[in-house]
Amino acid sequence: MENEHTLDWLIALVENAKSIGTEEEKKNAVASVPTSLVESLMHNTALTETSTELKLFGKGIPASPGAATGVICFSSDSVLDATDEGKKVILVCHETSPADEIGMRMAEGILTVRGGMASHAAVVARGWGIPAVVGVSDLEISEKEIKIGENRLEEGAYISLDGSTGEVFSGEMKLRESSEEISELKILLDWADEIRSEHIKVRANSDTREDTERALSFGAEGIGLCRTEHMFMGDRLPLIQRFILASEESEEEKESLNELMNAQRLDLSEVISAMAPNPVTVRLLDAPLHEFLGEETPDEWLEHNPMLGTRGVRLAILREQLYRMQTRALIGAILDVREMGKKPNVDIMIPLVSEVSELDLVRSWIEEEVASVEEELRPSIGTMIETPRAAITADQIAKSADFFSFGTNDLTQLVFGFSRDDIESRVIGMYVNEGILSANPFETLDALGVGDVMKQAISKGRKANPGLEIGVCGEHGGDPASIKFLFQAGVDYVSCSPFRLPIARLAAAQAVLSSSN
Ligand code: PEP
Ligand code: MG
């Protein structure tokens, strides 16, 4: 951040524009605030000048902004034990999976050896506003200590990280608390909303009531991505494992589906009621099997490339009852929300489609399930566009979809052929340093390649289905440079983690202003 762009500078800018009071002056204020300033105000930052004994320990990918400090714990269980004792904790591990999410939520920060901007640890940490550094590939973790080269830290020792720079320090860092409640920032963001709201909407990626309430307080106009697989964590993990491993149409399958349905209905009704009457796009299960089955995976389910394997709609087609169950849970939730006197507003979204027949088949199952409810309560049915083939055949897919939402994490992975879990720590950093790539494409949308594929899909999709609503729900939906591109490409909304909403609102307004100049 440049020095002159401080919180005091922002306050003076807004006060001045308020006192002049013209639309022009408000627009100037919105245009002149760097999104990096808003980002730094949303998170704790490092007060390195007052931190003694801090020593740079290592560096990785800055995956979720903000600074954090705490004692080293190696597992979700030890995070829970340490936080029970009132300690602040940094979770340090090779990589995270859904089974770690209880511990991740309780940690001050997350540090992983593997992964990149779109890996599980990064996506979840950003969603929850937890600082994270991932892909510290030279970090070695043994039973009782971590080391990089000759530098060692024992489990229980203090470690600090800055998720905005990727730096990791040994020792305890002093932190400056976030200033998200600053009234001048709120005023500025209201002005930003006035400028952008007729042109591009801003929604949140959220799958719990708590996150949904936070998203509303940060200005979300709906939920663009409710990842239902996040509802199968913790003590529900055995249920989804039991379902996947059960044979089709067995009693075991039926029982696990019933339990999953009840749990999911409850979770969904909480999210939908918190966001009502604003829209909630519920994405049906998209589970790379290794994330759910972990060490339990029997040989017959082992895959060499789980991210390209039995995921998303593919698992659903293998196991017809899965999406049928999720649809019934959703209908139950819609009825529950109406019962509360609220107006549920829900869409169903199908992940990882690459061939329109996949969508047609699961759509027919969903339509059978929703047929019993009144027409006005029936969710619209759309699809993610996250495989190159879906984008290339967008004209066909648009005829079977009520809306599109670009999953730019997977689309980037597949257009480049870059594994979103493996490539960033070793290759992308080097590519950016050497000027081979101008930016990390998992952070800032690659306009020339991925962006071009998207533009063609938007044009084909709208031609085949005029009025098709189009959003973006990958991590790029919260990145300022990507938002500028996406606005120009004609998307109706971007959706991002709750903590990125203020940045997205400002960036979207700036995109509108710069296109009207
Ligand atoms: C995406 O691929 O961009 C997306 C939003 O889905 P997920 O990250 O859950 O794969
Ligand atoms: Mg995806």
Short mmCIF file of C-alpha atoms and ligand atoms in Angstrom, two decimals:
data_model
loop_
_atom_site.label_atom_id
_atom_site.label_comp_id
_atom_site.label_asym_id
_atom_site.label_seq_id
_atom_site.Cartn_x
_atom_site.Cartn_y
_atom_site.Cartn_z
CA MET A 1 0.00 0.00 0.00
CA GLU A 2 1.28 3.43 -0.83
CA ASN A 3 2.00 5.53 2.23
CA GLU A 4 -0.45 8.32 1.52
CA HIS A 5 -3.33 5.84 1.36
CA THR A 6 -3.99 5.38 5.05
CA LEU A 7 -7.17 5.12 7.06
CA ASP A 8 -6.84 8.81 8.01
CA TRP A 9 -6.52 9.69 4.34
CA LEU A 10 -9.71 7.72 3.58
CA ILE A 11 -11.63 9.42 6.39
CA ALA A 12 -10.58 12.89 5.19
CA LEU A 13 -11.44 12.02 1.57
CA VAL A 14 -14.94 10.83 2.45
CA GLU A 15 -15.62 13.75 4.82
CA ASN A 16 -14.55 16.19 2.14
CA ALA A 17 -16.71 14.56 -0.57
CA LYS A 18 -19.64 14.47 1.85
CA SER A 19 -19.32 18.16 2.64
CA ILE A 20 -19.15 19.11 -1.06
CA GLY A 21 -22.02 16.68 -1.63
CA THR A 22 -22.04 16.51 -5.44
CA GLU A 23 -22.38 13.24 -7.35
CA GLU A 24 -19.16 14.09 -9.15
CA GLU A 25 -17.24 14.39 -5.90
CA LYS A 26 -18.59 11.05 -4.62
CA LYS A 27 -17.58 9.38 -7.88
CA ASN A 28 -14.10 10.89 -7.59
CA ALA A 29 -13.80 9.55 -4.06
CA VAL A 30 -14.90 6.05 -5.13
CA ALA A 31 -12.50 6.10 -8.06
CA SER A 32 -9.52 7.18 -5.99
CA VAL A 33 -9.53 4.64 -3.15
CA PRO A 34 -7.20 1.69 -3.82
CA THR A 35 -8.92 -1.65 -3.22
CA SER A 36 -5.72 -2.69 -1.39
CA LEU A 37 -6.52 -0.13 1.31
CA VAL A 38 -9.98 -1.63 1.84
CA GLU A 39 -8.44 -5.09 1.97
CA SER A 40 -5.97 -4.04 4.65
CA LEU A 41 -8.77 -2.47 6.72
CA MET A 42 -10.78 -5.69 6.62
CA HIS A 43 -8.11 -7.79 8.33
CA ASN A 44 -5.67 -7.67 11.18
CA THR A 45 -2.33 -6.41 9.95
CA ALA A 46 1.19 -6.87 11.22
CA LEU A 47 2.64 -4.23 13.51
CA THR A 48 6.13 -5.46 12.73
CA GLU A 49 7.79 -2.35 14.14
CA THR A 50 6.70 -3.34 17.65
CA SER A 51 7.24 -7.07 17.26
CA THR A 52 10.47 -8.20 18.84
CA GLU A 53 12.06 -11.56 18.20
CA LEU A 54 10.34 -11.88 14.84
CA LYS A 55 12.50 -13.67 12.32
CA LEU A 56 11.57 -14.50 8.75
CA PHE A 57 11.12 -18.26 8.72
CA GLY A 58 9.84 -18.93 5.22
CA LYS A 59 7.68 -17.76 2.36
CA GLY A 60 4.74 -19.21 0.48
CA ILE A 61 1.72 -18.17 -1.51
CA PRO A 62 -0.33 -15.36 0.11
CA ALA A 63 -3.60 -17.27 -0.01
CA SER A 64 -5.88 -15.41 2.41
CA PRO A 65 -5.09 -11.87 3.55
CA GLY A 66 -4.41 -10.63 7.06
CA ALA A 67 -1.82 -11.32 9.72
CA ALA A 68 -2.08 -13.98 12.41
CA THR A 69 -0.06 -15.29 15.30
CA GLY A 70 -0.35 -18.33 17.54
CA VAL A 71 1.22 -21.58 18.64
CA ILE A 72 1.94 -24.34 16.16
CA CYS A 73 -0.54 -27.24 16.03
CA PHE A 74 -0.33 -30.04 13.49
CA SER A 75 -3.89 -31.35 13.42
CA SER A 76 -7.48 -30.35 13.79
CA ASP A 77 -7.69 -32.26 17.08
CA SER A 78 -4.71 -30.50 18.61
CA VAL A 79 -6.13 -27.14 17.45
CA LEU A 80 -9.31 -27.93 19.36
CA ASP A 81 -7.39 -29.01 22.48
CA ALA A 82 -5.22 -25.88 22.44
CA THR A 83 -8.10 -23.48 21.82
CA ASP A 84 -9.99 -25.16 24.69
CA GLU A 85 -7.06 -24.11 26.88
CA GLY A 86 -7.50 -20.53 25.61
CA LYS A 87 -4.49 -20.57 23.29
CA LYS A 88 -4.34 -18.90 19.91
CA VAL A 89 -3.27 -21.38 17.28
CA ILE A 90 -1.79 -21.61 13.80
CA LEU A 91 -2.67 -24.87 12.03
CA VAL A 92 0.40 -26.17 10.20
CA CYS A 93 -0.04 -29.17 7.89
CA HIS A 94 0.79 -30.60 4.48
CA GLU A 95 -2.61 -29.72 3.06
CA THR A 96 -6.17 -29.57 4.34
CA SER A 97 -9.31 -31.50 3.47
CA PRO A 98 -12.95 -31.17 4.50
CA ALA A 99 -12.20 -33.35 7.54
CA ASP A 100 -9.94 -30.57 8.91
CA GLU A 101 -12.55 -27.84 8.74
CA ILE A 102 -13.50 -27.89 12.43
CA GLY A 103 -9.90 -27.17 13.37
CA MET A 104 -9.44 -24.67 10.56
CA ARG A 105 -12.36 -22.61 11.81
CA MET A 106 -10.84 -22.35 15.28
CA ALA A 107 -7.34 -21.46 14.09
CA GLU A 108 -6.02 -17.89 13.87
CA GLY A 109 -4.13 -18.77 10.73
CA ILE A 110 -3.37 -21.66 8.38
CA LEU A 111 -0.03 -22.69 6.96
CA THR A 112 0.34 -25.51 4.44
CA VAL A 113 3.19 -27.12 2.56
CA ARG A 114 1.14 -27.85 -0.53
CA GLY A 115 -1.61 -26.09 -2.45
CA GLY A 116 -2.24 -22.81 -4.19
CA MET A 117 -4.85 -20.02 -4.48
CA ALA A 118 -7.65 -22.43 -5.42
CA SER A 119 -6.69 -25.29 -3.10
CA HIS A 120 -8.98 -26.40 -0.30
CA ALA A 121 -7.02 -24.56 2.42
CA ALA A 122 -6.98 -21.30 0.45
CA VAL A 123 -10.64 -21.31 -0.59
CA VAL A 124 -11.90 -22.21 2.88
CA ALA A 125 -9.59 -19.75 4.66
CA ARG A 126 -10.65 -16.88 2.40
CA GLY A 127 -14.28 -17.83 2.92
CA TRP A 128 -13.89 -17.54 6.66
CA GLY A 129 -11.54 -14.56 6.65
CA ILE A 130 -8.73 -16.58 8.23
CA PRO A 131 -5.24 -15.52 7.14
CA ALA A 132 -3.41 -18.29 5.27
CA VAL A 133 -0.11 -18.95 3.59
CA VAL A 134 -0.04 -22.08 1.44
CA GLY A 135 2.45 -23.84 -0.80
CA VAL A 136 5.49 -23.38 1.46
CA SER A 137 7.12 -26.21 -0.44
CA ASP A 138 10.44 -26.21 1.47
CA LEU A 139 8.68 -26.64 4.82
CA GLU A 140 9.24 -30.05 6.37
CA ILE A 141 6.87 -31.33 9.04
CA SER A 142 7.91 -34.17 11.31
CA GLU A 143 6.22 -35.56 14.37
CA LYS A 144 7.21 -32.82 16.83
CA GLU A 145 8.70 -29.98 14.80
CA ILE A 146 8.79 -28.10 11.54
CA LYS A 147 11.88 -27.00 9.70
CA ILE A 148 13.04 -25.05 6.69
CA GLY A 149 16.70 -25.71 6.04
CA GLU A 150 18.46 -25.40 9.39
CA ASN A 151 15.69 -23.36 11.06
CA ARG A 152 13.44 -25.37 13.32
CA LEU A 153 10.31 -24.70 15.40
CA GLU A 154 8.73 -27.15 17.80
CA GLU A 155 5.03 -27.93 18.06
CA GLY A 156 3.62 -25.43 20.58
CA ALA A 157 6.13 -22.68 19.69
CA TYR A 158 4.90 -19.30 18.46
CA ILE A 159 4.69 -18.75 14.73
CA SER A 160 3.25 -15.81 12.79
CA LEU A 161 2.19 -15.32 9.22
CA ASP A 162 1.10 -12.58 6.88
CA GLY A 163 -1.47 -13.90 4.43
CA SER A 164 -1.16 -10.71 2.35
CA THR A 165 2.54 -11.18 1.59
CA GLY A 166 3.08 -14.92 2.07
CA GLU A 167 5.70 -14.34 4.79
CA VAL A 168 6.02 -16.68 7.74
CA PHE A 169 7.88 -15.64 10.92
CA SER A 170 9.09 -17.44 13.99
CA GLY A 171 7.89 -15.74 17.17
CA GLU A 172 4.82 -13.79 18.24
CA MET A 173 3.67 -10.91 16.09
CA LYS A 174 1.90 -7.82 17.39
CA LEU A 175 -1.27 -7.15 15.43
CA ARG A 176 -3.25 -4.08 14.50
CA GLU A 177 -6.95 -4.97 14.68
CA SER A 178 -9.13 -4.70 11.57
CA SER A 179 -11.17 -1.51 11.10
CA GLU A 180 -14.13 -2.83 9.13
CA GLU A 181 -16.60 -0.86 11.28
CA ILE A 182 -15.27 2.55 10.19
CA SER A 183 -18.31 4.64 9.22
CA GLU A 184 -16.48 6.50 6.41
CA LEU A 185 -15.72 3.16 4.77
CA LYS A 186 -19.40 2.26 4.97
CA ILE A 187 -20.35 5.59 3.37
CA LEU A 188 -17.82 5.09 0.58
CA LEU A 189 -19.18 1.60 -0.11
CA ASP A 190 -22.74 2.93 -0.22
CA TRP A 191 -21.64 5.41 -2.87
CA ALA A 192 -19.94 2.54 -4.72
CA ASP A 193 -23.22 0.59 -4.63
CA GLU A 194 -25.15 3.53 -6.09
CA ILE A 195 -22.70 3.62 -8.98
CA ARG A 196 -22.65 -0.13 -9.76
CA SER A 197 -25.86 -1.73 -8.59
CA GLU A 198 -27.78 -1.29 -11.86
CA HIS A 199 -24.85 -2.61 -13.84
CA ILE A 200 -23.42 -5.52 -11.88
CA LYS A 201 -24.50 -7.27 -8.69
CA VAL A 202 -22.29 -8.58 -5.93
CA ARG A 203 -23.17 -11.84 -4.20
CA ALA A 204 -21.43 -14.01 -1.63
CA ASN A 205 -20.14 -17.56 -1.51
CA SER A 206 -21.63 -18.86 1.72
CA ASP A 207 -22.90 -22.11 3.15
CA THR A 208 -23.72 -21.39 6.79
CA ARG A 209 -26.11 -19.05 8.57
CA GLU A 210 -23.21 -17.32 10.27
CA ASP A 211 -21.41 -16.59 7.00
CA THR A 212 -24.67 -15.53 5.38
CA GLU A 213 -25.33 -13.01 8.13
CA ARG A 214 -21.79 -11.72 7.79
CA ALA A 215 -22.23 -11.54 4.01
CA LEU A 216 -25.37 -9.44 4.45
CA SER A 217 -23.57 -7.08 6.78
CA PHE A 218 -20.85 -6.69 4.15
CA GLY A 219 -23.41 -5.85 1.47
CA ALA A 220 -24.18 -9.14 -0.32
CA GLU A 221 -27.18 -9.03 -2.67
CA GLY A 222 -27.60 -12.79 -2.62
CA ILE A 223 -25.61 -16.00 -2.47
CA GLY A 224 -23.98 -16.92 -5.76
CA LEU A 225 -22.53 -20.20 -4.50
CA CYS A 226 -23.71 -22.32 -1.60
CA ARG A 227 -21.37 -25.33 -1.69
CA THR A 228 -23.46 -28.16 -0.26
CA GLU A 229 -20.44 -30.42 0.25
CA HIS A 230 -19.42 -28.06 3.05
CA MET A 231 -22.53 -29.25 4.88
CA PHE A 232 -21.16 -32.77 5.07
CA MET A 233 -18.20 -32.02 7.31
CA GLY A 234 -17.35 -32.87 10.88
CA ASP A 235 -19.64 -35.47 12.39
CA ARG A 236 -21.47 -35.75 9.07
CA LEU A 237 -18.40 -36.94 7.20
CA PRO A 238 -19.06 -40.60 8.11
CA LEU A 239 -22.55 -40.25 6.64
CA ILE A 240 -21.36 -39.18 3.21
CA GLN A 241 -18.61 -41.80 3.34
CA ARG A 242 -21.23 -44.39 4.19
CA PHE A 243 -23.37 -43.28 1.25
CA ILE A 244 -20.52 -43.31 -1.27
CA LEU A 245 -19.34 -46.73 -0.16
CA ALA A 246 -22.83 -48.30 0.04
CA SER A 247 -24.03 -50.33 -2.91
CA GLU A 248 -26.78 -48.80 -4.97
CA GLU A 249 -30.34 -49.20 -3.71
CA SER A 250 -29.15 -51.01 -0.59
CA GLU A 251 -30.67 -50.37 2.85
CA GLU A 252 -27.34 -48.81 3.78
CA GLU A 253 -27.69 -46.29 0.94
CA LYS A 254 -31.28 -45.45 1.90
CA GLU A 255 -30.45 -44.92 5.56
CA SER A 256 -27.44 -42.73 4.90
CA LEU A 257 -29.41 -40.68 2.37
CA ASN A 258 -32.21 -40.12 4.86
CA GLU A 259 -29.83 -38.89 7.51
CA LEU A 260 -28.03 -36.67 5.02
CA MET A 261 -31.34 -35.25 3.83
CA ASN A 262 -32.47 -34.27 7.32
CA ALA A 263 -29.15 -32.61 8.10
CA GLN A 264 -29.07 -30.81 4.78
CA ARG A 265 -32.65 -29.57 5.03
CA LEU A 266 -31.83 -27.93 8.33
CA ASP A 267 -28.65 -26.27 7.06
CA LEU A 268 -30.25 -25.08 3.86
CA SER A 269 -33.26 -23.59 5.60
CA GLU A 270 -30.91 -21.58 7.84
CA VAL A 271 -29.00 -20.17 4.88
CA ILE A 272 -32.07 -19.50 2.73
CA SER A 273 -34.01 -17.85 5.55
CA ALA A 274 -31.07 -15.64 6.50
CA MET A 275 -30.76 -14.44 2.89
CA ALA A 276 -34.52 -14.26 2.06
CA PRO A 277 -35.90 -12.66 -0.05
CA ASN A 278 -32.57 -12.39 -1.85
CA PRO A 279 -31.50 -15.25 -4.12
CA VAL A 280 -29.49 -18.27 -2.98
CA THR A 281 -27.85 -20.47 -5.61
CA VAL A 282 -27.49 -23.92 -4.11
CA ARG A 283 -24.86 -26.02 -5.82
CA LEU A 284 -25.49 -29.74 -5.61
CA LEU A 285 -22.68 -31.91 -4.31
CA ASP A 286 -19.28 -31.56 -5.94
CA ALA A 287 -16.97 -33.81 -4.00
CA PRO A 288 -13.60 -34.83 -5.30
CA LEU A 289 -13.68 -38.29 -3.73
CA HIS A 290 -10.25 -38.04 -2.10
CA GLU A 291 -11.46 -35.06 -0.05
CA PHE A 292 -14.30 -37.08 1.40
CA LEU A 293 -12.92 -40.57 1.60
CA GLY A 294 -9.36 -39.64 2.62
CA GLU A 295 -7.56 -42.57 4.16
CA GLU A 296 -10.76 -44.62 4.06
CA THR A 297 -10.66 -44.83 0.29
CA PRO A 298 -10.96 -48.46 -0.79
CA ASP A 299 -8.91 -49.47 -3.84
CA GLU A 300 -11.90 -49.54 -6.17
CA TRP A 301 -12.50 -45.81 -5.51
CA LEU A 302 -8.87 -44.69 -5.69
CA GLU A 303 -8.21 -42.28 -8.54
CA HIS A 304 -4.97 -40.96 -10.02
CA ASN A 305 -6.50 -37.54 -10.73
CA PRO A 306 -9.42 -37.08 -8.34
CA MET A 307 -10.00 -33.48 -9.48
CA LEU A 308 -10.62 -34.86 -12.98
CA GLY A 309 -12.36 -37.99 -11.80
CA THR A 310 -15.69 -38.95 -10.25
CA ARG A 311 -16.64 -35.40 -9.29
CA GLY A 312 -19.72 -33.22 -9.51
CA VAL A 313 -22.41 -34.27 -11.93
CA ARG A 314 -20.45 -37.44 -12.75
CA LEU A 315 -20.86 -38.91 -9.27
CA ALA A 316 -24.49 -37.80 -9.37
CA ILE A 317 -25.12 -39.73 -12.57
CA LEU A 318 -23.47 -42.83 -11.11
CA ARG A 319 -25.63 -42.49 -8.01
CA GLU A 320 -29.06 -41.23 -9.09
CA GLN A 321 -30.37 -40.92 -5.56
CA LEU A 322 -27.80 -38.31 -4.54
CA TYR A 323 -29.16 -35.25 -6.35
CA ARG A 324 -32.73 -36.50 -5.88
CA MET A 325 -32.08 -36.51 -2.12
CA GLN A 326 -30.50 -33.05 -2.22
CA THR A 327 -33.44 -31.69 -4.21
CA ARG A 328 -35.90 -33.11 -1.66
CA ALA A 329 -33.87 -31.56 1.15
CA LEU A 330 -33.97 -28.25 -0.67
CA ILE A 331 -37.71 -28.40 -1.21
CA GLY A 332 -38.14 -29.17 2.48
CA ALA A 333 -35.99 -26.16 3.32
CA ILE A 334 -37.98 -23.92 0.96
CA LEU A 335 -41.22 -24.99 2.65
CA ASP A 336 -39.66 -24.46 6.09
CA VAL A 337 -38.62 -20.93 5.17
CA ARG A 338 -42.06 -20.11 3.83
CA GLU A 339 -43.51 -21.47 7.06
CA MET A 340 -41.35 -18.89 8.90
CA GLY A 341 -43.23 -16.19 6.98
CA LYS A 342 -40.29 -15.42 4.70
CA LYS A 343 -39.95 -15.50 0.93
CA PRO A 344 -37.47 -18.19 -0.15
CA ASN A 345 -35.65 -17.42 -3.37
CA VAL A 346 -33.62 -20.40 -4.54
CA ASP A 347 -31.79 -21.68 -7.62
CA ILE A 348 -30.27 -25.14 -8.10
CA MET A 349 -26.87 -25.35 -9.76
CA ILE A 350 -25.21 -28.42 -11.30
CA PRO A 351 -21.40 -28.63 -11.12
CA LEU A 352 -18.79 -29.86 -13.59
CA VAL A 353 -21.07 -30.37 -16.58
CA SER A 354 -19.19 -30.86 -19.84
CA GLU A 355 -21.90 -32.34 -22.06
CA VAL A 356 -25.47 -31.06 -22.29
CA SER A 357 -26.86 -34.61 -21.92
CA GLU A 358 -25.44 -34.73 -18.39
CA LEU A 359 -27.42 -31.63 -17.55
CA ASP A 360 -30.55 -32.90 -19.31
CA LEU A 361 -30.49 -36.15 -17.38
CA VAL A 362 -30.05 -34.69 -13.89
CA ARG A 363 -32.43 -31.86 -14.75
CA SER A 364 -35.12 -34.44 -15.52
CA TRP A 365 -34.59 -36.02 -12.07
CA ILE A 366 -34.72 -32.66 -10.34
CA GLU A 367 -37.86 -31.69 -12.23
CA GLU A 368 -39.54 -34.91 -11.11
CA GLU A 369 -38.64 -34.15 -7.51
CA VAL A 370 -39.88 -30.54 -7.58
CA ALA A 371 -43.09 -31.37 -9.44
CA SER A 372 -44.98 -31.79 -6.17
CA VAL A 373 -44.49 -28.17 -5.04
CA GLU A 374 -46.34 -25.13 -6.31
CA GLU A 375 -44.82 -23.63 -9.41
CA GLU A 376 -43.83 -20.34 -7.79
CA LEU A 377 -41.71 -22.19 -5.22
CA ARG A 378 -39.83 -24.32 -7.76
CA PRO A 379 -36.16 -23.40 -8.07
CA SER A 380 -34.74 -22.51 -11.44
CA ILE A 381 -32.08 -24.97 -12.63
CA GLY A 382 -28.77 -23.80 -13.98
CA THR A 383 -25.26 -25.00 -14.40
CA MET A 384 -21.71 -24.08 -13.66
CA ILE A 385 -19.57 -23.43 -16.69
CA GLU A 386 -16.23 -24.73 -15.48
CA THR A 387 -15.01 -27.16 -18.09
CA PRO A 388 -13.71 -25.96 -21.46
CA ARG A 389 -16.19 -28.24 -23.23
CA ALA A 390 -19.11 -26.66 -21.41
CA ALA A 391 -17.86 -23.25 -22.49
CA ILE A 392 -17.32 -24.35 -26.10
CA THR A 393 -20.81 -25.90 -26.29
CA ALA A 394 -22.44 -23.08 -24.33
CA ASP A 395 -25.09 -22.63 -27.01
CA GLN A 396 -26.37 -26.18 -26.48
CA ILE A 397 -26.05 -26.00 -22.72
CA ALA A 398 -27.86 -22.66 -22.56
CA LYS A 399 -30.96 -24.28 -24.02
CA SER A 400 -31.12 -26.61 -21.02
CA ALA A 401 -30.02 -24.13 -18.36
CA ASP A 402 -31.92 -21.29 -16.70
CA PHE A 403 -28.62 -19.62 -15.75
CA PHE A 404 -24.85 -19.97 -16.01
CA SER A 405 -22.28 -19.43 -13.30
CA PHE A 406 -18.63 -19.60 -14.27
CA GLY A 407 -16.49 -21.69 -11.96
CA THR A 408 -13.29 -19.90 -12.82
CA ASN A 409 -11.18 -22.01 -10.45
CA ASP A 410 -11.81 -25.20 -12.40
CA LEU A 411 -12.00 -23.37 -15.71
CA THR A 412 -8.52 -21.92 -15.12
CA GLN A 413 -7.25 -25.34 -14.08
CA LEU A 414 -8.64 -26.95 -17.21
CA VAL A 415 -7.92 -24.25 -19.79
CA PHE A 416 -4.27 -24.08 -18.73
CA GLY A 417 -4.00 -27.74 -17.73
CA PHE A 418 -2.61 -26.44 -14.41
CA SER A 419 -3.57 -28.59 -11.41
CA ARG A 420 -5.08 -26.15 -8.93
CA ASP A 421 -3.60 -28.13 -6.04
CA ASP A 422 -0.11 -28.73 -7.36
CA ILE A 423 1.15 -26.05 -9.67
CA GLU A 424 1.31 -22.82 -7.73
CA SER A 425 4.09 -23.24 -5.21
CA ARG A 426 6.74 -24.48 -7.62
CA VAL A 427 5.76 -23.33 -11.07
CA ILE A 428 3.57 -20.26 -10.95
CA GLY A 429 5.78 -18.26 -8.58
CA MET A 430 8.76 -18.95 -10.83
CA TYR A 431 6.73 -18.16 -13.98
CA VAL A 432 5.67 -14.81 -12.52
CA ASN A 433 9.22 -13.99 -11.38
CA GLU A 434 10.61 -14.85 -14.79
CA GLY A 435 7.90 -12.88 -16.58
CA ILE A 436 6.53 -16.00 -18.28
CA LEU A 437 3.15 -15.16 -16.73
CA SER A 438 2.19 -11.61 -15.75
CA ALA A 439 0.12 -12.81 -12.77
CA ASN A 440 -1.02 -15.95 -11.00
CA PRO A 441 -4.05 -17.00 -13.10
CA PHE A 442 -5.74 -18.55 -10.06
CA GLU A 443 -5.74 -15.08 -8.48
CA THR A 444 -6.27 -12.75 -11.43
CA LEU A 445 -8.28 -14.05 -14.34
CA ASP A 446 -6.23 -14.76 -17.44
CA ALA A 447 -8.08 -12.42 -19.81
CA LEU A 448 -6.40 -13.61 -22.97
CA GLY A 449 -7.05 -17.34 -22.57
CA VAL A 450 -9.60 -18.20 -19.89
CA GLY A 451 -11.31 -14.83 -20.33
CA ASP A 452 -11.62 -15.30 -24.05
CA VAL A 453 -13.19 -18.74 -23.56
CA MET A 454 -15.66 -17.07 -21.18
CA LYS A 455 -16.52 -14.25 -23.59
CA GLN A 456 -17.31 -16.73 -26.34
CA ALA A 457 -19.43 -18.79 -23.96
CA ILE A 458 -21.34 -15.68 -22.84
CA SER A 459 -22.04 -14.69 -26.40
CA LYS A 460 -23.11 -18.19 -27.47
CA GLY A 461 -25.13 -18.71 -24.31
CA ARG A 462 -27.07 -15.45 -24.63
CA LYS A 463 -27.70 -15.98 -28.33
CA ALA A 464 -29.24 -19.40 -27.64
CA ASN A 465 -31.09 -18.27 -24.54
CA PRO A 466 -31.65 -14.50 -24.45
CA GLY A 467 -32.08 -13.32 -20.91
CA LEU A 468 -29.77 -16.05 -19.56
CA GLU A 469 -28.45 -14.80 -16.22
CA ILE A 470 -24.69 -15.16 -15.98
CA GLY A 471 -22.54 -14.97 -12.86
CA VAL A 472 -19.06 -15.86 -11.71
CA CYS A 473 -18.47 -17.73 -8.48
CA GLY A 474 -14.80 -18.76 -8.64
CA GLU A 475 -12.21 -16.96 -6.53
CA HIS A 476 -11.79 -14.36 -9.28
CA GLY A 477 -15.19 -12.96 -8.31
CA GLY A 478 -13.43 -11.12 -5.47
CA ASP A 479 -10.35 -9.95 -7.35
CA PRO A 480 -10.40 -6.30 -8.51
CA ALA A 481 -8.59 -6.74 -11.85
CA SER A 482 -10.73 -9.77 -12.69
CA ILE A 483 -13.92 -7.91 -11.76
CA LYS A 484 -13.05 -5.16 -14.24
CA PHE A 485 -12.66 -7.76 -17.00
CA LEU A 486 -15.82 -9.63 -15.98
CA PHE A 487 -17.91 -6.46 -15.96
CA GLN A 488 -16.71 -5.63 -19.47
CA ALA A 489 -17.44 -9.21 -20.55
CA GLY A 490 -21.06 -8.66 -19.52
CA VAL A 491 -21.62 -10.84 -16.45
CA ASP A 492 -24.64 -10.00 -14.31
CA TYR A 493 -22.96 -10.65 -10.98
CA VAL A 494 -19.80 -11.74 -9.25
CA SER A 495 -19.84 -13.87 -6.13
CA CYS A 496 -17.01 -14.03 -3.62
CA SER A 497 -16.24 -14.84 -0.01
CA PRO A 498 -17.97 -12.56 2.54
CA PHE A 499 -14.70 -10.89 3.56
CA ARG A 500 -14.00 -9.87 -0.02
CA LEU A 501 -17.41 -8.25 -0.55
CA PRO A 502 -16.34 -4.69 0.31
CA ILE A 503 -13.41 -5.02 -2.09
CA ALA A 504 -15.67 -6.45 -4.80
CA ARG A 505 -18.26 -3.66 -4.31
CA LEU A 506 -15.58 -0.99 -4.67
CA ALA A 507 -13.85 -2.74 -7.59
CA ALA A 508 -17.17 -3.20 -9.42
CA ALA A 509 -18.01 0.51 -9.01
CA GLN A 510 -14.56 1.46 -10.26
CA ALA A 511 -15.06 -0.85 -13.28
CA VAL A 512 -18.37 0.90 -14.06
CA LEU A 513 -16.76 4.34 -13.70
CA SER A 514 -13.79 3.51 -15.89
CA SER A 515 -15.99 2.10 -18.64
CA SER A 516 -18.16 5.24 -18.66
CA ASN A 517 -15.16 7.57 -18.97
C1 PEP B 1 -14.87 -23.10 -9.34
O1 PEP B 1 -14.41 -24.13 -9.84
O2 PEP B 1 -14.53 -21.95 -9.68
C2 PEP B 1 -15.87 -23.20 -8.25
C3 PEP B 1 -16.46 -22.12 -7.78
O3 PEP B 1 -16.09 -24.43 -7.73
P1 PEP B 1 -15.11 -25.15 -6.66
O4 PEP B 1 -14.06 -24.15 -6.30
O5 PEP B 1 -15.96 -25.55 -5.53
O6 PEP B 1 -14.60 -26.28 -7.48
MG MG B 2 -15.42 -25.99 -9.46
#
